[in-house]
Short mmCIF file of C-alpha atoms in Angstrom, two decimals:
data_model
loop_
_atom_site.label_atom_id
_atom_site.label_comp_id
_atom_site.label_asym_id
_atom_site.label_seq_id
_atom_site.Cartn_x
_atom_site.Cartn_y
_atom_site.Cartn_z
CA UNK A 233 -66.39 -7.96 -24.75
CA UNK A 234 -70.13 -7.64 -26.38
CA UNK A 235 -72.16 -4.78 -25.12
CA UNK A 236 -74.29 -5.09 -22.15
CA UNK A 237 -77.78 -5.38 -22.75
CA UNK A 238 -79.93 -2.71 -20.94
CA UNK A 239 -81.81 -4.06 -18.29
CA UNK A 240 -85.45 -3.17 -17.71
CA UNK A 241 -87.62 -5.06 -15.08
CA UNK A 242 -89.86 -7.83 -17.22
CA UNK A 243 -92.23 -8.33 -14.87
CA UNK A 244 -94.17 -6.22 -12.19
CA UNK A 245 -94.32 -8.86 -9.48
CA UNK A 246 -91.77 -12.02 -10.65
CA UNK A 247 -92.42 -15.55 -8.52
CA UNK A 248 -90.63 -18.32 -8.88
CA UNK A 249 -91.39 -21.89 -9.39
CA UNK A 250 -88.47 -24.20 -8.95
CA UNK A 251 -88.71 -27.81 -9.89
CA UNK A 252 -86.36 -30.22 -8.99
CA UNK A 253 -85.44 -27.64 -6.67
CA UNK A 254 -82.60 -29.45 -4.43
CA UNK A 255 -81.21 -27.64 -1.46
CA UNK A 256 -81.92 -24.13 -3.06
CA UNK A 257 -79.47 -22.94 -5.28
CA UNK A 258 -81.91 -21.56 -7.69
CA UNK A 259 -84.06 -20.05 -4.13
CA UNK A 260 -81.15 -18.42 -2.67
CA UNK A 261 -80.41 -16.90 -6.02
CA UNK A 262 -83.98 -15.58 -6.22
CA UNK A 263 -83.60 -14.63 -2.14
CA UNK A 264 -80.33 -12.08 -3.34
CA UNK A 265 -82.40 -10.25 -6.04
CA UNK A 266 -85.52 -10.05 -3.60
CA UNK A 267 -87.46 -12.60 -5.45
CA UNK A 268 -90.31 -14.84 -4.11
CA UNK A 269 -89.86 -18.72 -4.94
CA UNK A 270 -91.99 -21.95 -3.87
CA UNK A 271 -88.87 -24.87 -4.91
CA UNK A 272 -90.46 -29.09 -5.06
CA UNK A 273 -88.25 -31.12 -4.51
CA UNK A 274 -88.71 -35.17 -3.75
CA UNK A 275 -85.72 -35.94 -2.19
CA UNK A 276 -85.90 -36.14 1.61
CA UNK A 277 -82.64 -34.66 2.80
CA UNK A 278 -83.02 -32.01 0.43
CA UNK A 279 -86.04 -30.80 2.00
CA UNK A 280 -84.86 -31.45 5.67
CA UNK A 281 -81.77 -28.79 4.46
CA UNK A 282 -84.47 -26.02 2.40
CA UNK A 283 -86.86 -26.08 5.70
CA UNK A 284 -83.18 -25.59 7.78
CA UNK A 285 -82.98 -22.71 5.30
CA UNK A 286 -86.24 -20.96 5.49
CA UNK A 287 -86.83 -22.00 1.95
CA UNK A 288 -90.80 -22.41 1.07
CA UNK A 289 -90.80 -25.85 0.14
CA UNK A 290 -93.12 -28.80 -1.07
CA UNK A 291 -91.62 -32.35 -0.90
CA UNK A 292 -93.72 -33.56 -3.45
CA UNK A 293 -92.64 -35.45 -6.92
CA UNK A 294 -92.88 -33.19 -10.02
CA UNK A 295 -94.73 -35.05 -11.99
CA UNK A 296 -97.44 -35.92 -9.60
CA UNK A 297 -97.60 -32.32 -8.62
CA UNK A 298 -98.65 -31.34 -11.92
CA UNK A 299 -100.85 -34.46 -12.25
CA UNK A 300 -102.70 -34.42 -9.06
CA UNK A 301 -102.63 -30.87 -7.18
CA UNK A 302 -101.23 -28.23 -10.05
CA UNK A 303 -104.07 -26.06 -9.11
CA UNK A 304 -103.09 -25.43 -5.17
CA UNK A 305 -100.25 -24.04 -7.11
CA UNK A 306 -100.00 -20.29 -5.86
CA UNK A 307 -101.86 -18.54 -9.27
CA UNK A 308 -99.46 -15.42 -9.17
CA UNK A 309 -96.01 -17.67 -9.92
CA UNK A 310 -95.08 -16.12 -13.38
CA UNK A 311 -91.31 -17.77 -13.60
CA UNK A 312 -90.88 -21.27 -14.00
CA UNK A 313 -86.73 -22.24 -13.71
CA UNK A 314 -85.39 -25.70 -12.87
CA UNK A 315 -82.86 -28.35 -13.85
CA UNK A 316 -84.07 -31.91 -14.43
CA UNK A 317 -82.39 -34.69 -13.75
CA UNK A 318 -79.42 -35.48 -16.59
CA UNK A 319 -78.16 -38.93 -15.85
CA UNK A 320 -79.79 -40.54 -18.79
CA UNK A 321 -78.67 -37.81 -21.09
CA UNK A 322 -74.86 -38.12 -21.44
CA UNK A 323 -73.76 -38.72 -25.31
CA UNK A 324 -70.51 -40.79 -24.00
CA UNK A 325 -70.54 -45.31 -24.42
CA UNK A 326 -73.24 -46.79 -26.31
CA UNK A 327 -75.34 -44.47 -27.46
CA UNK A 328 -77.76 -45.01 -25.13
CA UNK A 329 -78.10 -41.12 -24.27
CA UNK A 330 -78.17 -40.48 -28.02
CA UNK A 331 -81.37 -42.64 -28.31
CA UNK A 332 -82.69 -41.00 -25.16
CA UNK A 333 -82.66 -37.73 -26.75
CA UNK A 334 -84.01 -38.08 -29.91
CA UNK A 335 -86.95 -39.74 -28.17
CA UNK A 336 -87.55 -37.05 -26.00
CA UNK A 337 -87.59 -34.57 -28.95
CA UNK A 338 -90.32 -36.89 -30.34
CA UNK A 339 -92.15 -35.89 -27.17
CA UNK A 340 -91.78 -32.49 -27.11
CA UNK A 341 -93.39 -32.11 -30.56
CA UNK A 342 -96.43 -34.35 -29.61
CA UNK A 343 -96.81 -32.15 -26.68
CA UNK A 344 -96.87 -28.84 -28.52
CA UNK A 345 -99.26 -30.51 -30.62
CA UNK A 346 -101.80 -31.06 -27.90
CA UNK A 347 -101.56 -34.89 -27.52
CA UNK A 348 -103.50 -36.27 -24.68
CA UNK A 349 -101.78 -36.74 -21.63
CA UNK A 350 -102.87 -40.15 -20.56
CA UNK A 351 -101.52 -41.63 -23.75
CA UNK A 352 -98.17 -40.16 -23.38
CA UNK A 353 -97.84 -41.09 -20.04
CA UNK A 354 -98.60 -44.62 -20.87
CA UNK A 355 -95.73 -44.45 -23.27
CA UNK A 356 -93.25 -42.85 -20.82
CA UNK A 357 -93.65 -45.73 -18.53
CA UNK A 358 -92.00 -47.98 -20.97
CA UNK A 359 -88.65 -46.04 -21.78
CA UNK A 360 -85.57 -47.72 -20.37
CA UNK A 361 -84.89 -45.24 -17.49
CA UNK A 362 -87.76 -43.36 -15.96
CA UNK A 363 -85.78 -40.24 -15.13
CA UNK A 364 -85.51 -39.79 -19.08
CA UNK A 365 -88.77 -38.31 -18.85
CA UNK A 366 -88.16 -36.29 -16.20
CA UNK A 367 -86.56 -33.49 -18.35
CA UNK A 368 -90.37 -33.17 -20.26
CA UNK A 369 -91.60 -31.67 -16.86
CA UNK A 370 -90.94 -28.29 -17.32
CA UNK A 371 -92.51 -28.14 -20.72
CA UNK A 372 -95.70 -29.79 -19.63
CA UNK A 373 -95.99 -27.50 -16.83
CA UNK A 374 -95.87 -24.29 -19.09
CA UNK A 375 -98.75 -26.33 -21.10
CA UNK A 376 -100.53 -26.89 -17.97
CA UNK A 377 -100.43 -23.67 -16.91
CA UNK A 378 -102.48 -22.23 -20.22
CA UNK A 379 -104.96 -25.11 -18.95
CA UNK A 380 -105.33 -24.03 -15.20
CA UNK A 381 -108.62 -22.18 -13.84
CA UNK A 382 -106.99 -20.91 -10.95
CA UNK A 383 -104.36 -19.15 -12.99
CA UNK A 384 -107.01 -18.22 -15.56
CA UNK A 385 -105.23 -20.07 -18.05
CA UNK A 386 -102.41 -17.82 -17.97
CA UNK A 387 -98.98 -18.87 -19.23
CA UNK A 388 -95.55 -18.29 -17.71
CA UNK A 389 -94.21 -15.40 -18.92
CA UNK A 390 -90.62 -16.32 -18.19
CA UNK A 391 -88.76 -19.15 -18.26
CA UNK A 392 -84.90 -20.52 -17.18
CA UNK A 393 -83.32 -24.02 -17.32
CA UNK A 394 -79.93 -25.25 -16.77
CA UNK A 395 -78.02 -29.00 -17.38
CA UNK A 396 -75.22 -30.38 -18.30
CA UNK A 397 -73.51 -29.54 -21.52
CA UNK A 398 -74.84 -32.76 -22.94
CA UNK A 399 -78.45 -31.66 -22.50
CA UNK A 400 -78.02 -28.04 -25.09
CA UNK A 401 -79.73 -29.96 -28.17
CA UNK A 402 -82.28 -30.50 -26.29
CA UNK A 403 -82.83 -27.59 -24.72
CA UNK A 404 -82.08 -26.07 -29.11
CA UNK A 405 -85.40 -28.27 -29.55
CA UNK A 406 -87.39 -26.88 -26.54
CA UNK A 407 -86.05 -23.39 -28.10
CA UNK A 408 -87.21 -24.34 -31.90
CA UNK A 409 -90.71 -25.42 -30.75
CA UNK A 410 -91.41 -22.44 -28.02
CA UNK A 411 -90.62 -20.03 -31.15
CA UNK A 412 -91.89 -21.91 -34.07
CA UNK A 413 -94.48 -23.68 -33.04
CA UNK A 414 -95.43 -22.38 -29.45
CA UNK A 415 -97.29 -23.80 -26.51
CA UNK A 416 -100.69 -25.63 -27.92
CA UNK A 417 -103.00 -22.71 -26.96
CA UNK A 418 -100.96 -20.48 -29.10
CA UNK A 419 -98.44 -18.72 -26.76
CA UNK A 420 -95.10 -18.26 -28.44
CA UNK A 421 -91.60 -17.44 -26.74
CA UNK A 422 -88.72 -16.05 -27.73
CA UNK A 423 -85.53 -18.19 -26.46
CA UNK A 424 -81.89 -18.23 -25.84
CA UNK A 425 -79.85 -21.13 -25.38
CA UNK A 426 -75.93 -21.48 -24.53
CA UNK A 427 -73.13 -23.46 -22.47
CA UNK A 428 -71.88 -21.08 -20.20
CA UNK A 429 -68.58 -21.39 -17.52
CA UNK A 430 -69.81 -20.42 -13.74
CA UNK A 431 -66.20 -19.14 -13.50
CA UNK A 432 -66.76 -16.45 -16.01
CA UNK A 433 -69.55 -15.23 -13.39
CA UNK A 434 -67.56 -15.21 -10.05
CA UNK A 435 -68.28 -18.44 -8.80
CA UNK A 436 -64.73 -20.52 -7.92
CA UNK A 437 -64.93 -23.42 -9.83
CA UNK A 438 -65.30 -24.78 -13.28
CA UNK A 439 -68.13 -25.75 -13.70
CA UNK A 440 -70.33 -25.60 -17.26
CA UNK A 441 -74.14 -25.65 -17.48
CA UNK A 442 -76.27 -25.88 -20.55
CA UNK A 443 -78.55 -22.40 -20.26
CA UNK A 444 -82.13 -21.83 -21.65
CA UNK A 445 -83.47 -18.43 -21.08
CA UNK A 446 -87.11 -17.52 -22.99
CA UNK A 447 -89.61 -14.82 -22.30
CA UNK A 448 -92.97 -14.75 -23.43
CA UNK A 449 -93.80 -13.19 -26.82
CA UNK A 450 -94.16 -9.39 -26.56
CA UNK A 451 -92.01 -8.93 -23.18
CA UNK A 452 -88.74 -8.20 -24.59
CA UNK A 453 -85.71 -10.27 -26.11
CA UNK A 454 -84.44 -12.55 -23.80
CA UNK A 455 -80.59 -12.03 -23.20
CA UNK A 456 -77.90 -14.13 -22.00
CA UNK A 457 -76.16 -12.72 -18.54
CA UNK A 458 -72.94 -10.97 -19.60
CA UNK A 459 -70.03 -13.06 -17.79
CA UNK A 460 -68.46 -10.51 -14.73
CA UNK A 461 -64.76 -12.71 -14.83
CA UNK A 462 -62.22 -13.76 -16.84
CA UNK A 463 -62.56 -17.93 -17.92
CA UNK A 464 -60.23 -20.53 -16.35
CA UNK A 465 -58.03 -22.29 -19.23
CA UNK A 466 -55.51 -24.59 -17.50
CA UNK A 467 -53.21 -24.58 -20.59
CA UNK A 468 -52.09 -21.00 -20.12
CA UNK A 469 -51.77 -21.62 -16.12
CA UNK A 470 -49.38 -24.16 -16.81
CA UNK A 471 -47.47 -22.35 -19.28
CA UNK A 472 -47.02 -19.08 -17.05
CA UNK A 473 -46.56 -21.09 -13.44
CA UNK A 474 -44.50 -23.45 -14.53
CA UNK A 475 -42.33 -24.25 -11.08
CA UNK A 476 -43.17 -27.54 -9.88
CA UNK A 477 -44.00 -29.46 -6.49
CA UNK A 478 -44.04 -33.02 -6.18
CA UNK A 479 -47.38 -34.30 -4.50
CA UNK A 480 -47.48 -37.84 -4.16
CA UNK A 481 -46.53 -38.29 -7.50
CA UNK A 482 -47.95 -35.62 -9.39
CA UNK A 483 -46.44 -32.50 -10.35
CA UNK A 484 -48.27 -29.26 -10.00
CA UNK A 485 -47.36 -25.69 -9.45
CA UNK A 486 -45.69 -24.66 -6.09
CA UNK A 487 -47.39 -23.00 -3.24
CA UNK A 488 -44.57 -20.40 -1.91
CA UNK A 489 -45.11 -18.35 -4.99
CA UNK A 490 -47.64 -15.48 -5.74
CA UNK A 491 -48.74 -16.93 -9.34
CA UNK A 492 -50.57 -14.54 -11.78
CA UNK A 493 -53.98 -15.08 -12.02
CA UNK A 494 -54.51 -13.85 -15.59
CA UNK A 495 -55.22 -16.49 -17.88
CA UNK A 496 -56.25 -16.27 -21.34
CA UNK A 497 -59.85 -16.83 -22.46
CA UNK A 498 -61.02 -19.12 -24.61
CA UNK A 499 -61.96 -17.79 -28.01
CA UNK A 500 -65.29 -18.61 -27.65
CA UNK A 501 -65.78 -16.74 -24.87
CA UNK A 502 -66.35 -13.28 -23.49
CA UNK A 503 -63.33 -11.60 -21.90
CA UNK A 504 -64.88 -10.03 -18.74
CA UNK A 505 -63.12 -7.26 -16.71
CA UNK A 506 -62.29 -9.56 -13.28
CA UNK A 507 -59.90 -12.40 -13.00
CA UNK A 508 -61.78 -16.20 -11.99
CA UNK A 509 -62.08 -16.37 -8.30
CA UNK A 510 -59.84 -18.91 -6.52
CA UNK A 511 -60.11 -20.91 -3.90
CA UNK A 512 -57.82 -18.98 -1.36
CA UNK A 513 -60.85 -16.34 -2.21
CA UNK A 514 -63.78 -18.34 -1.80
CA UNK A 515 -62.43 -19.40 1.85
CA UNK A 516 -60.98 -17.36 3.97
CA UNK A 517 -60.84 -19.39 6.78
CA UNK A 518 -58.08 -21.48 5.12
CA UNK A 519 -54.87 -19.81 6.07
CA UNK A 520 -52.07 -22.09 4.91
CA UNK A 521 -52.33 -22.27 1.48
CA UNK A 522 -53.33 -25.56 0.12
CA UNK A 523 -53.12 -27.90 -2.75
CA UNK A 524 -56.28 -29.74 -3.58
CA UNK A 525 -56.42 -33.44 -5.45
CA UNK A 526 -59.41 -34.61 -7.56
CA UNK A 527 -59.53 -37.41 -9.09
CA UNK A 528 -61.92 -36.82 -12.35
CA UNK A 529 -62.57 -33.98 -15.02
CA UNK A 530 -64.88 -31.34 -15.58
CA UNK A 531 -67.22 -31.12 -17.77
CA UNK A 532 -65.89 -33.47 -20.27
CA UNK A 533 -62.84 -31.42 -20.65
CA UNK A 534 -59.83 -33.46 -19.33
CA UNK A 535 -57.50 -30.05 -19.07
CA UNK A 536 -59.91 -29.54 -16.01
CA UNK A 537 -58.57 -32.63 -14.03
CA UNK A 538 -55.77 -33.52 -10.86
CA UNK A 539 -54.40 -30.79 -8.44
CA UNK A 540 -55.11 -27.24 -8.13
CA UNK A 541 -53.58 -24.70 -5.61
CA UNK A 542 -55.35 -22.64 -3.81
CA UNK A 543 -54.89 -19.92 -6.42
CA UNK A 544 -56.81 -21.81 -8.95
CA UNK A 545 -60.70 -22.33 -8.97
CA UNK A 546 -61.83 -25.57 -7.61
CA UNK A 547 -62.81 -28.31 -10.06
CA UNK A 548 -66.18 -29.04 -11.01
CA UNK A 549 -67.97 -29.61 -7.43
CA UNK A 550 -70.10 -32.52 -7.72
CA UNK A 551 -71.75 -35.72 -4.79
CA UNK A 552 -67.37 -36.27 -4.70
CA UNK A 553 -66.57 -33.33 -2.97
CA UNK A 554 -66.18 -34.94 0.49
CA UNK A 555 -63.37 -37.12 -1.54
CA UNK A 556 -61.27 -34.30 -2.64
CA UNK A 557 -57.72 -34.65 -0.53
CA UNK A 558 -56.39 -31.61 0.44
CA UNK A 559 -52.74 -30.83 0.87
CA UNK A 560 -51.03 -27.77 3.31
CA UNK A 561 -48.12 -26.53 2.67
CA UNK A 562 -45.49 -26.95 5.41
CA UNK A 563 -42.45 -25.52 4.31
CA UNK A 564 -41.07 -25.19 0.92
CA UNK A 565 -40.49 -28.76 0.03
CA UNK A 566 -42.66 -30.46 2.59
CA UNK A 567 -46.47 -30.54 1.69
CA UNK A 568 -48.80 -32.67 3.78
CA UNK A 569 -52.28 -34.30 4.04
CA UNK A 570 -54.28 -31.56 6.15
CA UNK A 571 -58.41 -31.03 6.89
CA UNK A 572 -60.51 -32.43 4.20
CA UNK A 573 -63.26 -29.66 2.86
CA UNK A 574 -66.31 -29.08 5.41
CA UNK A 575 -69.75 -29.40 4.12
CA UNK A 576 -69.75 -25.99 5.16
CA UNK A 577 -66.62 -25.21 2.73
CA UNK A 578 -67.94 -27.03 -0.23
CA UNK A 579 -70.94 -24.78 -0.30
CA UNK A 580 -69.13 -21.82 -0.46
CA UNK A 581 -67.12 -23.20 -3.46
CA UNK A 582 -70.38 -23.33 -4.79
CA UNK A 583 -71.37 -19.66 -3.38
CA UNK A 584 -73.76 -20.61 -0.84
CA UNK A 585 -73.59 -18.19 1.86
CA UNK A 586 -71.24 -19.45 5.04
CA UNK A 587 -73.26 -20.91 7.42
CA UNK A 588 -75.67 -22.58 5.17
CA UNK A 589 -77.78 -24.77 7.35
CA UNK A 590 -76.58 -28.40 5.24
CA UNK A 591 -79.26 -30.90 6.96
CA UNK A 592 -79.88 -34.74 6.60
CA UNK A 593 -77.86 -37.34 5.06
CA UNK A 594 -75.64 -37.73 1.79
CA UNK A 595 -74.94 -33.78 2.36
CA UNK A 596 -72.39 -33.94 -0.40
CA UNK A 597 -74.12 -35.23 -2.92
CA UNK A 598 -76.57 -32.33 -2.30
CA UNK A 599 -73.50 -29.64 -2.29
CA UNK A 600 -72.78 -30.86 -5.70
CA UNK A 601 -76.17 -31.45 -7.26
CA UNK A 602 -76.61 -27.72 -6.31
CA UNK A 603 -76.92 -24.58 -9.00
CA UNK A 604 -73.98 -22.55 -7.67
CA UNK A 605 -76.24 -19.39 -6.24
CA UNK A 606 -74.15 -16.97 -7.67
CA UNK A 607 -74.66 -18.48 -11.26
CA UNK A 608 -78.43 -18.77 -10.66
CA UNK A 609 -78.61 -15.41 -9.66
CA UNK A 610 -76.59 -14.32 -12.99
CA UNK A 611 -79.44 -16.63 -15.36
CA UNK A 612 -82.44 -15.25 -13.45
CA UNK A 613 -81.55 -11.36 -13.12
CA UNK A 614 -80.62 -11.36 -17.31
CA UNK A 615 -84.11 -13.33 -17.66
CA UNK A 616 -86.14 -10.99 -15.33
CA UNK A 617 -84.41 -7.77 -16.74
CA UNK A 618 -83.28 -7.22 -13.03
CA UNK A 619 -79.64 -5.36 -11.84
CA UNK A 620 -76.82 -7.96 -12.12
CA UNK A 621 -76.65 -10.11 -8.35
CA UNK A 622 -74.25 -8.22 -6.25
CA UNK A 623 -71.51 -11.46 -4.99
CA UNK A 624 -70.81 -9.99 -1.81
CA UNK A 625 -74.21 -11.02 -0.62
CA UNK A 626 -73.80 -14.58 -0.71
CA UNK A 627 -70.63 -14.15 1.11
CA UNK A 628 -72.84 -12.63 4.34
CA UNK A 629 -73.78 -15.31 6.95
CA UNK A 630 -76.71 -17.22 6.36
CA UNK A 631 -79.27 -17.03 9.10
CA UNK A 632 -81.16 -20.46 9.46
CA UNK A 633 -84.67 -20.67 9.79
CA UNK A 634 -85.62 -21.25 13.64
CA UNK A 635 -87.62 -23.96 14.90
CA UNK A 636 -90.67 -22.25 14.51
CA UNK A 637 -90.47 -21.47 11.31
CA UNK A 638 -88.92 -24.90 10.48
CA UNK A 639 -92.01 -26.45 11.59
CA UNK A 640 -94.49 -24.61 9.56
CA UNK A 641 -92.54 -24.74 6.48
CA UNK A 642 -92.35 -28.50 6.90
CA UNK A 643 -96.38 -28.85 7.70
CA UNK A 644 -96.90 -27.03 4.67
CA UNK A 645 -94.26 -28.97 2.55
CA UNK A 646 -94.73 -32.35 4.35
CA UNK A 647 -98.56 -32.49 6.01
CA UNK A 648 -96.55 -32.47 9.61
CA UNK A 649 -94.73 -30.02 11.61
CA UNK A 650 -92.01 -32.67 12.23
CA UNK A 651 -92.30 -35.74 9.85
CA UNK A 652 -93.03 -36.89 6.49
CA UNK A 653 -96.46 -38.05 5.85
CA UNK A 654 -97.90 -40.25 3.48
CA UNK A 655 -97.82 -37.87 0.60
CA UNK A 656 -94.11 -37.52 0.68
CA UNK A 657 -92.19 -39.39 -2.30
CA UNK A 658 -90.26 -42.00 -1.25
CA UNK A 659 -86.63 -42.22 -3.00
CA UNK A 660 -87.23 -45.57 -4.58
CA UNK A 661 -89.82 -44.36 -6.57
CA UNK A 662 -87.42 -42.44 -8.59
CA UNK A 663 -84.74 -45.10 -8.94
CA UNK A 664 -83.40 -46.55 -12.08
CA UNK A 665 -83.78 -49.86 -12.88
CA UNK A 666 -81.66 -52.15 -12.91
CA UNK A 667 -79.23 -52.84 -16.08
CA UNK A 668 -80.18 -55.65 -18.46
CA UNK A 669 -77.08 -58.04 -18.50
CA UNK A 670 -74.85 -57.35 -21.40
CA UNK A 671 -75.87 -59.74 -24.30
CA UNK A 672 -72.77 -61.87 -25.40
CA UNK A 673 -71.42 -61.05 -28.92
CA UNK A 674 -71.83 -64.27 -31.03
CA UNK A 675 -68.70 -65.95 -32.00
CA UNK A 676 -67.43 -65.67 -35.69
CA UNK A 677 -66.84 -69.40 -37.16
#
């Protein structure tokens, strides 16, 4: 195991500005280390569940946030962290993502070099899928910032971004151009960039996130967290537990049997002191053990993919959740179809607290869009220099904002107490176009 780094505080006062902020992950990570955040966010639901939370909120679209009102921004945020959108960025099938990423590279260099706005934007509108140039938005806020009169023109002085594994090259290119070339008034960063497990940091699934962590020029080298827990590799499971049950056709380890939770890491990888956290961990209120069936991989890794026990992290939590089947254990040969997870459940595979306040509609897919707290918590503490996150906190009971408060965080994230107004997003202006029929390949005579 490398040496932890020593942690000093970075910053007197950290804020933090959260785009594409979701239900919170990223806000309840900043709420365990004490942190102030403001999170925008466009979708609706999302919203409805951070106001449910307490969670100081604008429902707003990025990009016209920076366009139209960056300077009611509050002038002391310092920390800008966020995950944009990914879809477009995947390097499987045609090549399509391939393309999509060397383009935005081309972008990122035009913006460092203090192109004009306008003429960018003109461009942007004619890429294939508009959410490819979603993942530009936290770049051209840390320009905009060194442009702002209320903030005096003062850049962020830290900042953290996480995606899917298929988004690190881009954010190696963000890190090139922060270092090398720096923002267009001259700031410079210095930047970290990684794929990182969230098992290897307590949370109970396997899940892996593409990590950029940079800090201004002159406040330090920025660090990556050191992982708290052992990784998950489902080889060595399988060869240690190797007694079988039969569930519906597929063959997985049995659940009468205490199974060692020690597997080996990957070589890669950090060893930390802690074994992964299960499932049977992450929810207490389970108590016959269980089987769980997915029906996809994680990550890209197909090891990751099928049925778990209980004594195994979940797989990667994601909009499916609500489809995992979950099997209880009857006696020692029977296993049957029991209680599906709660919305309530899947959070807490995710390390939001119990009792998490889950509001609106397609609930799931906001569960698994979510940065696991506990992980967030882990990026932001190593970027701000702060104490590692202390888990047990996000295992307390989350107390939900009351009506009161619900209504004044909505006036100030909507324009009403208890609607959306007219300068609320609505979810079709984000949507992807439609696909171009497939073009027939010519015959060969």
């Amino acid at each position: 195991m490398t040496s932890t780094p020593h942690r000093k505080p970075v910053l007197d006062k950290p804020f933090v500005l959260d785009l594409f902020a979701g239900p919170g992950g990223l806000d309840v990570a900043a709420h365990v280390l004490d942190v102030p955040s403001l999170g925008i966010e466009w979708d609706r639901s999302a919203c409805l569940t951070r106001y449910a939370a307490g969670l100081d909120t604008l429902h707003a679209d990025v990009s016209a946030v920076r366009r139209e009102a960056f300077e009611s921004l509050p002038p002391e945020i310092n920390v800008l962290a966020g995950g944009p959108p990914c879809q477009t960025y995947s390097v499987a099938g045609s090549g399509v993502g391939r393309k999509a990423l060397d383009e935005v590279k081309g972008y990122i260099e035009r913006l460092m070099a203090g192109d004009a706005d306008e003429e960018i934007d003109k461009e942007l509108k004619n890429l294939t899928d508009p959410r490819t140039a979603l993942v530009l938005e936290p770049l051209r806020y840390a320009i905009q910032a060194t442009r702002s009169p209320n903030r005096g023109n003062r850049p962020y002085d830290v900042i953290v971004l996480e995606q899917v594994p298929a988004v690190e090259a881009l954010w190696d290119h963000y890190a090139l151009v922060l270092e090398s070339i720096g923002l267009p008034d001259g700031t410079t960063y210095k930047a970290e960039v990684a794929v990182l497990d969230t098992e290897t940091y307590g949370v109970p699934q396997t899940r892996s996130r593409a990590v950029l962590i940079a800090r201004r020029e002159g406040l330090g080298e920025p660090f990556l967290p050191e992982p708290t827990h052992r990784a998950y590799e489902a080889k060595e499971w399988n060869r240690r537990n190797g007694k079988l049950a039969a569930v519906e056709g597929v063959h997985q380890p049995a659940l009468d049997e205490e199974i060692d939770p020690r597997p080996m890491t990957r070589g890669r990888k950090a060893e930390g002191p802690l074994p992964w956290v299960s499932m049977r961990m992450a929810l207490p209120g389970r108590k016959k053990p269980f089987l769980v069936r997915s029906n996809y991989g994680s990550s890209g890794n197909p090891g990751r993919r099928g049925v778990r026990t209980d004594q195994q992290p979940a797989a990667t939590v994601t909009g499916r959740i609500s489809r995992f089947v979950v099997f209880e254990h009857l006696n020692h040969d029977i296993v049957y179809e029991g209680p599906r997870f709660s919305m309530n459940e899947a959070g807490m595979l995710q390390t939001f607290p119990p009792g998490y306040p889950w509001s609106g509609t397609a609930q799931a897919q906001q569960v698994g869009n979510a940065v696991p707290p506990l992980f967030g918590a882990h990026l932001l503490s190593a970027a701000l220099g702060l104490p590692a996150p202390d888990p047990e906190a996000l295992r307390e009971p989350w107390v939900p904002a009351t009506e009161e408060e619900r209504a004044k965080l909505r006036s100030q994230g909507c324009g009403a107490a208890d609607d959306c107004t007219a300068r609320c997003p609505h979810p079709e202006d984000q949507a992807p176009p439609r696909s171009a029929p497939r073009k027939k390949k010519a015959s060969v005579q």
